[in-house]
Each structure stands twice: as C-alpha cells, then as structure tokens.
mmCIF file of N, CA and C in Angstrom:
data_model
loop_
_atom_site.group_PDB
_atom_site.id
_atom_site.type_symbol
_atom_site.label_atom_id
_atom_site.label_comp_id
_atom_site.label_asym_id
_atom_site.label_seq_id
_atom_site.Cartn_x
_atom_site.Cartn_y
_atom_site.Cartn_z
ATOM 1 N N MET A 1 -80.777 -41.620 -123.507
ATOM 2 C CA MET A 1 -79.773 -41.310 -122.472
ATOM 3 C C MET A 1 -78.839 -42.512 -122.290
ATOM 4 N N SER A 2 -77.563 -42.274 -122.269
ATOM 5 C CA SER A 2 -76.595 -43.368 -122.181
ATOM 6 C C SER A 2 -76.405 -43.844 -120.744
ATOM 7 N N THR A 3 -76.982 -43.104 -119.789
ATOM 8 C CA THR A 3 -76.805 -43.501 -118.386
ATOM 9 C C THR A 3 -78.167 -43.757 -117.742
ATOM 10 N N PRO A 4 -78.658 -45.000 -117.835
ATOM 11 C CA PRO A 4 -79.963 -45.346 -117.260
ATOM 12 C C PRO A 4 -80.000 -45.113 -115.761
ATOM 13 N N ARG A 5 -78.836 -45.214 -115.107
ATOM 14 C CA ARG A 5 -78.803 -45.010 -113.656
ATOM 15 C C ARG A 5 -79.203 -43.578 -113.315
ATOM 16 N N LEU A 6 -78.748 -42.634 -114.124
ATOM 17 C CA LEU A 6 -79.090 -41.229 -113.895
ATOM 18 C C LEU A 6 -80.585 -41.026 -114.085
ATOM 19 N N ALA A 7 -81.126 -41.643 -115.131
ATOM 20 C CA ALA A 7 -82.557 -41.513 -115.413
ATOM 21 C C ALA A 7 -83.369 -42.111 -114.265
ATOM 22 N N ASP A 8 -82.912 -43.252 -113.746
ATOM 23 C CA ASP A 8 -83.619 -43.902 -112.641
ATOM 24 C C ASP A 8 -83.571 -43.023 -111.399
ATOM 25 N N HIS A 9 -82.420 -42.390 -111.176
ATOM 26 C CA HIS A 9 -82.278 -41.503 -110.018
ATOM 27 C C HIS A 9 -83.229 -40.319 -110.133
ATOM 28 N N MET A 10 -83.296 -39.736 -111.321
ATOM 29 C CA MET A 10 -84.172 -38.574 -111.539
ATOM 30 C C MET A 10 -85.634 -38.988 -111.380
ATOM 31 N N LEU A 11 -85.958 -40.199 -111.838
ATOM 32 C CA LEU A 11 -87.333 -40.677 -111.734
ATOM 33 C C LEU A 11 -87.714 -40.842 -110.267
ATOM 34 N N LYS A 12 -86.812 -41.458 -109.503
ATOM 35 C CA LYS A 12 -87.094 -41.650 -108.074
ATOM 36 C C LYS A 12 -87.184 -40.303 -107.362
ATOM 37 N N GLN A 13 -86.341 -39.366 -107.780
ATOM 38 C CA GLN A 13 -86.362 -38.028 -107.186
ATOM 39 C C GLN A 13 -87.718 -37.370 -107.420
ATOM 40 N N ALA A 14 -88.206 -37.463 -108.657
ATOM 41 C CA ALA A 14 -89.495 -36.860 -109.010
ATOM 42 C C ALA A 14 -90.626 -37.542 -108.248
ATOM 43 N N LEU A 15 -90.571 -38.864 -108.160
ATOM 44 C CA LEU A 15 -91.625 -39.603 -107.449
ATOM 45 C C LEU A 15 -91.653 -39.210 -105.977
ATOM 46 N N SER A 16 -90.482 -39.078 -105.368
ATOM 47 C CA SER A 16 -90.429 -38.718 -103.947
ATOM 48 C C SER A 16 -90.982 -37.310 -103.735
ATOM 49 N N GLU A 17 -90.703 -36.407 -104.700
ATOM 50 C CA GLU A 17 -91.212 -35.035 -104.580
ATOM 51 C C GLU A 17 -92.730 -35.021 -104.706
ATOM 52 N N VAL A 18 -93.261 -35.801 -105.643
ATOM 53 C CA VAL A 18 -94.714 -35.866 -105.839
ATOM 54 C C VAL A 18 -95.376 -36.455 -104.598
ATOM 55 N N THR A 19 -94.763 -37.500 -104.042
ATOM 56 C CA THR A 19 -95.316 -38.144 -102.845
ATOM 57 C C THR A 19 -95.340 -37.146 -101.684
ATOM 58 N N ALA A 20 -94.252 -36.398 -101.521
ATOM 59 C CA ALA A 20 -94.180 -35.411 -100.444
ATOM 60 C C ALA A 20 -95.217 -34.319 -100.668
ATOM 61 N N PHE A 21 -95.388 -33.917 -101.917
ATOM 62 C CA PHE A 21 -96.369 -32.867 -102.235
ATOM 63 C C PHE A 21 -97.775 -33.336 -101.882
ATOM 64 N N ARG A 22 -98.095 -34.574 -102.242
ATOM 65 C CA ARG A 22 -99.421 -35.120 -101.942
ATOM 66 C C ARG A 22 -99.615 -35.211 -100.434
ATOM 67 N N HIS A 23 -98.572 -35.597 -99.720
ATOM 68 C CA HIS A 23 -98.658 -35.726 -98.264
ATOM 69 C C HIS A 23 -98.932 -34.362 -97.633
ATOM 70 N N GLU A 24 -98.224 -33.349 -98.111
ATOM 71 C CA GLU A 24 -98.428 -32.000 -97.574
ATOM 72 C C GLU A 24 -99.826 -31.508 -97.903
ATOM 73 N N ALA A 25 -100.302 -31.833 -99.106
ATOM 74 C CA ALA A 25 -101.637 -31.392 -99.524
ATOM 75 C C ALA A 25 -102.701 -32.025 -98.632
ATOM 76 N N LYS A 26 -102.511 -33.311 -98.316
ATOM 77 C CA LYS A 26 -103.482 -33.992 -97.449
ATOM 78 C C LYS A 26 -103.478 -33.375 -96.059
ATOM 79 N N ARG A 27 -102.296 -33.040 -95.554
ATOM 80 C CA ARG A 27 -102.198 -32.437 -94.219
ATOM 81 C C ARG A 27 -102.841 -31.054 -94.223
ATOM 82 N N GLY A 28 -102.747 -30.360 -95.365
ATOM 83 C CA GLY A 28 -103.333 -29.022 -95.483
ATOM 84 C C GLY A 28 -104.851 -29.099 -95.350
ATOM 85 N N ASN A 29 -105.430 -30.135 -95.925
ATOM 86 C CA ASN A 29 -106.878 -30.301 -95.863
ATOM 87 C C ASN A 29 -107.233 -30.891 -94.513
#
C-alpha cells in the first residue's frame, strides 16, 4: 500500500472495534 497512513488508520479502527467488542462481551457476562 502506498499510503501507510491509511493502513495505520484502518489498523486503529479495527483495534478499537475489537476492544469495544471485548468490552461489550465482558458486560454481557
């Protein structure tokens, strides 16, 4: 990818989604 900034943004986006998912899962239990 010629735009590392885009890749970094997508990575942070995915990490934030995973973190939110884990948080919701913990609250569910």
